[in-house]
Short mmCIF file of C-alpha atoms in Angstrom, two decimals:
data_model
loop_
_atom_site.label_atom_id
_atom_site.label_comp_id
_atom_site.label_asym_id
_atom_site.label_seq_id
_atom_site.Cartn_x
_atom_site.Cartn_y
_atom_site.Cartn_z
CA MET A 1 164.50 69.24 93.57
CA ASN A 2 161.15 68.29 92.30
CA ARG A 3 159.23 66.02 94.97
CA TYR A 4 158.38 63.52 92.54
CA GLY A 5 161.17 63.68 90.03
CA ASP A 6 162.12 65.96 86.95
CA ALA A 7 160.36 64.12 84.51
CA PHE A 8 157.00 64.10 86.28
CA ALA A 9 157.47 67.78 86.84
CA ALA A 10 157.88 68.53 83.16
CA LEU A 11 154.97 66.28 82.04
CA ARG A 12 152.73 67.84 84.71
CA ALA A 13 153.52 71.40 83.58
CA GLU A 14 152.64 70.60 79.91
CA ALA A 15 149.40 69.09 81.11
CA GLN A 16 148.12 72.24 82.35
CA PRO A 17 145.27 73.47 82.70
CA ASP A 18 144.00 69.72 82.69
CA TRP A 19 146.18 69.09 85.79
CA ASP A 20 144.47 71.69 87.95
CA ALA A 21 141.00 70.37 86.77
CA TYR A 22 142.11 66.91 87.75
CA THR A 23 143.83 67.76 91.20
CA ARG A 24 141.34 70.63 92.16
CA HIS A 25 138.05 69.00 90.77
CA PRO A 26 134.94 69.73 92.60
CA PHE A 27 134.96 66.25 94.21
CA VAL A 28 138.45 66.68 95.53
CA GLU A 29 137.46 69.98 97.09
CA GLY A 30 134.37 68.33 98.48
CA LEU A 31 136.68 65.87 100.27
CA ARG A 32 138.73 68.89 101.47
CA ASP A 33 135.79 70.80 103.17
CA GLY A 34 133.61 67.75 103.96
CA THR A 35 130.69 68.85 101.59
CA LEU A 36 130.79 65.63 99.20
CA PRO A 37 127.86 63.46 99.86
CA HIS A 38 128.65 60.23 101.44
CA SER A 39 126.56 58.52 98.77
CA GLY A 40 128.98 60.05 96.16
CA PHE A 41 132.03 59.06 97.90
CA LEU A 42 130.68 55.47 98.02
CA ALA A 43 129.84 55.56 94.41
CA TYR A 44 133.41 56.68 93.42
CA LEU A 45 134.98 54.07 95.84
CA VAL A 46 133.07 51.19 94.34
CA GLN A 47 134.30 52.20 90.89
CA ASP A 48 137.88 53.02 92.05
CA TYR A 49 138.00 49.28 93.57
CA LEU A 50 137.14 47.98 90.05
CA PHE A 51 139.48 50.43 88.48
CA LEU A 52 142.32 49.24 90.69
CA LYS A 53 141.97 45.64 89.33
CA ASN A 54 142.56 46.79 85.81
CA PHE A 55 145.33 49.35 87.07
CA SER A 56 147.19 46.41 88.66
CA ARG A 57 147.09 44.42 85.42
CA ALA A 58 148.67 47.52 83.74
CA TRP A 59 151.51 47.49 86.35
CA ALA A 60 151.80 43.71 85.73
CA LEU A 61 152.15 44.54 82.17
CA ALA A 62 154.84 47.10 83.04
CA VAL A 63 156.73 44.05 84.38
CA VAL A 64 156.69 42.57 80.84
CA LYS A 65 157.47 45.82 79.15
CA ALA A 66 160.42 46.69 81.69
CA GLY A 67 163.94 46.68 80.33
CA ASP A 68 165.93 45.40 83.20
CA PRO A 69 165.47 43.48 86.66
CA ASP A 70 165.50 46.79 88.55
CA GLU A 71 162.52 48.11 86.64
CA MET A 72 160.80 44.74 86.77
CA ARG A 73 161.20 44.77 90.60
CA ALA A 74 159.96 48.29 90.90
CA CYS A 75 156.65 47.38 88.79
CA SER A 76 156.26 44.22 90.49
CA ALA A 77 156.23 45.85 94.14
CA THR A 78 153.52 48.27 92.69
CA VAL A 79 151.42 45.41 91.80
CA HIS A 80 151.73 43.96 95.24
CA THR A 81 150.91 47.23 96.91
CA LEU A 82 147.63 47.66 94.62
CA LEU A 83 146.44 44.06 95.15
CA ASP A 84 147.41 43.56 98.85
CA HIS A 85 147.07 47.10 100.34
CA GLU A 86 145.03 49.63 98.43
CA MET A 87 142.39 47.37 97.28
CA GLY A 88 141.96 46.03 100.82
CA LEU A 89 141.35 49.77 102.25
CA HIS A 90 138.42 49.98 99.69
CA VAL A 91 136.87 46.81 100.73
CA GLN A 92 137.08 47.98 104.43
CA THR A 93 135.51 51.23 103.88
CA CYS A 94 132.82 49.58 102.00
CA ALA A 95 132.14 47.01 104.42
CA ARG A 96 131.48 49.76 107.05
CA ALA A 97 128.84 51.02 104.88
CA GLY A 98 127.16 47.63 104.51
CA MET A 99 128.81 46.58 101.17
CA ASP A 100 130.70 43.21 100.95
CA ALA A 101 133.55 42.07 98.64
CA LYS A 102 130.98 40.28 96.52
CA ALA A 103 128.86 43.35 96.03
CA LEU A 104 131.79 45.30 95.12
CA ALA A 105 132.95 42.72 92.57
CA ASP A 106 129.51 42.32 91.05
CA THR A 107 129.11 45.99 90.42
CA PRO A 108 129.14 46.75 86.66
CA GLU A 109 131.94 48.95 85.47
CA ALA A 110 130.96 52.79 84.51
CA VAL A 111 131.75 53.55 80.98
CA THR A 112 134.22 56.22 82.11
CA ASN A 113 136.05 53.58 84.27
CA ILE A 114 136.38 51.33 81.09
CA ALA A 115 137.35 54.34 78.94
CA TYR A 116 140.28 55.15 81.46
CA THR A 117 141.62 51.61 82.24
CA ARG A 118 141.46 50.35 78.69
CA TYR A 119 143.21 53.56 77.64
CA VAL A 120 146.21 52.67 79.91
CA LEU A 121 146.24 49.12 78.96
CA GLU A 122 146.26 49.99 75.25
CA ALA A 123 149.28 52.26 75.93
CA GLY A 124 151.16 49.34 77.09
CA TYR A 125 149.92 46.99 74.46
CA SER A 126 150.70 48.98 71.55
CA GLY A 127 153.47 51.06 72.98
CA ASP A 128 156.75 50.63 75.09
CA PHE A 129 157.51 50.91 78.59
CA LEU A 130 157.72 54.69 78.37
CA ASP A 131 154.17 54.92 77.00
CA LEU A 132 152.75 52.91 79.63
CA LEU A 133 154.55 54.56 82.49
CA ALA A 134 153.35 57.96 80.97
CA ALA A 135 149.80 56.84 81.19
CA LEU A 136 150.07 55.32 84.65
CA MET A 137 151.59 58.32 86.51
CA PRO A 138 148.78 60.81 86.51
CA CYS A 139 146.95 58.42 89.02
CA VAL A 140 149.83 57.19 91.00
CA ILE A 141 151.60 60.66 91.70
CA GLY A 142 148.44 62.80 91.45
CA TYR A 143 146.72 61.17 94.30
CA GLY A 144 149.82 61.79 96.38
CA GLU A 145 149.79 65.45 95.45
CA ILE A 146 146.09 65.64 96.30
CA GLY A 147 146.79 64.03 99.54
CA LEU A 148 149.46 66.27 100.71
CA ARG A 149 147.32 69.36 99.72
CA LEU A 150 144.26 68.22 101.41
CA GLN A 151 146.03 67.21 104.52
CA ALA A 152 147.29 70.85 104.92
CA GLU A 153 144.07 72.42 103.91
CA ALA A 154 141.22 70.12 104.93
CA ALA A 155 138.61 71.22 107.23
CA PRO A 156 139.14 69.79 110.78
CA ASP A 157 135.72 67.78 110.78
CA THR A 158 135.93 66.60 107.27
CA PRO A 159 134.63 63.09 107.38
CA TYR A 160 137.02 62.00 104.70
CA ARG A 161 140.23 62.40 106.75
CA GLU A 162 141.00 58.78 106.63
CA TRP A 163 141.09 58.78 102.67
CA ILE A 164 143.27 62.08 102.92
CA ASP A 165 145.46 60.57 105.32
CA THR A 166 146.10 57.36 103.26
CA TYR A 167 147.20 59.25 100.38
CA ALA A 168 149.22 61.88 102.38
CA GLY A 169 150.88 59.19 104.45
CA ALA A 170 154.35 58.01 104.52
CA GLU A 171 153.96 54.69 102.77
CA TYR A 172 151.92 56.33 99.85
CA GLN A 173 154.14 59.21 99.57
CA ALA A 174 157.25 56.75 99.56
CA ALA A 175 155.53 54.99 96.55
CA CYS A 176 154.97 58.11 94.71
CA ALA A 177 158.72 58.93 95.09
CA SER A 178 159.71 55.53 93.95
CA ALA A 179 157.36 55.80 90.88
CA GLY A 180 158.86 59.29 90.18
CA ALA A 181 162.33 57.78 90.21
CA LEU A 182 161.40 54.90 88.13
CA LEU A 183 160.00 57.43 85.62
CA ASP A 184 163.22 59.42 85.62
CA SER A 185 165.55 56.49 85.30
CA ALA A 186 163.45 54.83 82.66
CA ILE A 187 163.51 58.03 80.47
CA ARG A 188 167.14 58.74 81.12
CA LYS A 189 168.00 55.16 79.89
CA ARG A 190 166.17 55.46 76.88
CA LEU A 191 165.96 59.30 75.73
CA GLY A 192 169.43 60.46 77.58
CA ASP A 193 169.85 63.58 79.57
CA ALA A 194 167.89 65.91 77.51
CA PRO A 195 164.60 63.92 77.10
CA ARG A 196 162.37 66.90 76.00
CA GLU A 197 164.59 67.30 73.02
CA SER A 198 163.82 63.58 71.90
CA PRO A 199 161.30 63.16 69.07
CA ARG A 200 159.64 60.79 71.58
CA TRP A 201 158.81 63.48 74.14
CA PRO A 202 155.64 65.02 72.56
CA ALA A 203 153.97 61.67 72.36
CA LEU A 204 154.93 60.86 75.95
CA SER A 205 153.49 64.26 77.03
CA HIS A 206 150.30 63.48 75.03
CA ARG A 207 149.91 60.13 76.81
CA PHE A 208 150.20 61.96 80.26
CA ALA A 209 147.78 64.61 79.44
CA THR A 210 145.19 62.21 78.18
CA ALA A 211 145.46 60.25 81.28
CA THR A 212 145.00 63.42 83.28
CA ARG A 213 141.87 64.22 81.35
CA LEU A 214 140.56 60.67 82.08
CA GLU A 215 141.42 61.02 85.77
CA ALA A 216 139.15 64.40 86.09
CA ALA A 217 136.36 62.52 84.46
CA PHE A 218 136.52 59.75 86.68
CA TRP A 219 135.85 62.01 89.82
CA ASP A 220 132.57 62.75 88.18
CA LEU A 221 131.50 59.10 88.96
CA GLY A 222 131.12 60.37 92.50
CA ARG A 223 129.22 63.65 91.99
CA PRO A 224 125.50 63.81 92.79
#
């Protein structure tokens, strides 16, 4: 059984080699071996805080696009996790580096950040629930995959252990499993038991692959 569901596994396979470029980006490997400059990590973290605000909006839009109360509850729970947990971790980490919440909020969005978040929101505005989920999943589940790999491979003295353990941790991994289950269920309800034979599938695969490329580009915000 695929850790994060069958639909995710199929979309991930079709997104190669872009998926590996994202999940094994030099920024990620710098987290693993500890060579990433702290200034680069902070630059990424600030932009990721801004990203999460719009990502939360996209998951809130998913509540609107959902087809039934179970889907609505799943998306609503994700909004809560992003706003009340993950963004808080960013604030705490940046505070330790001398950057308060106001400084975070006042930082201009990078063009790469704007391109990615607006692409995801546009997928929801112009498409349906499946379009939006396909654009959301590379971030949600990709971080879970990265976290698990880095937890197993990271240098003992990497200064990014807290970040790694957050995304490898039981709470985040449960969120990834739930997201994968939501994707499987939503696709099965709308496309049946052979979704890859549906005429909708190529467009969903394209959505997923595009978001994957945007994820890889986002890491560049933290490179020297």
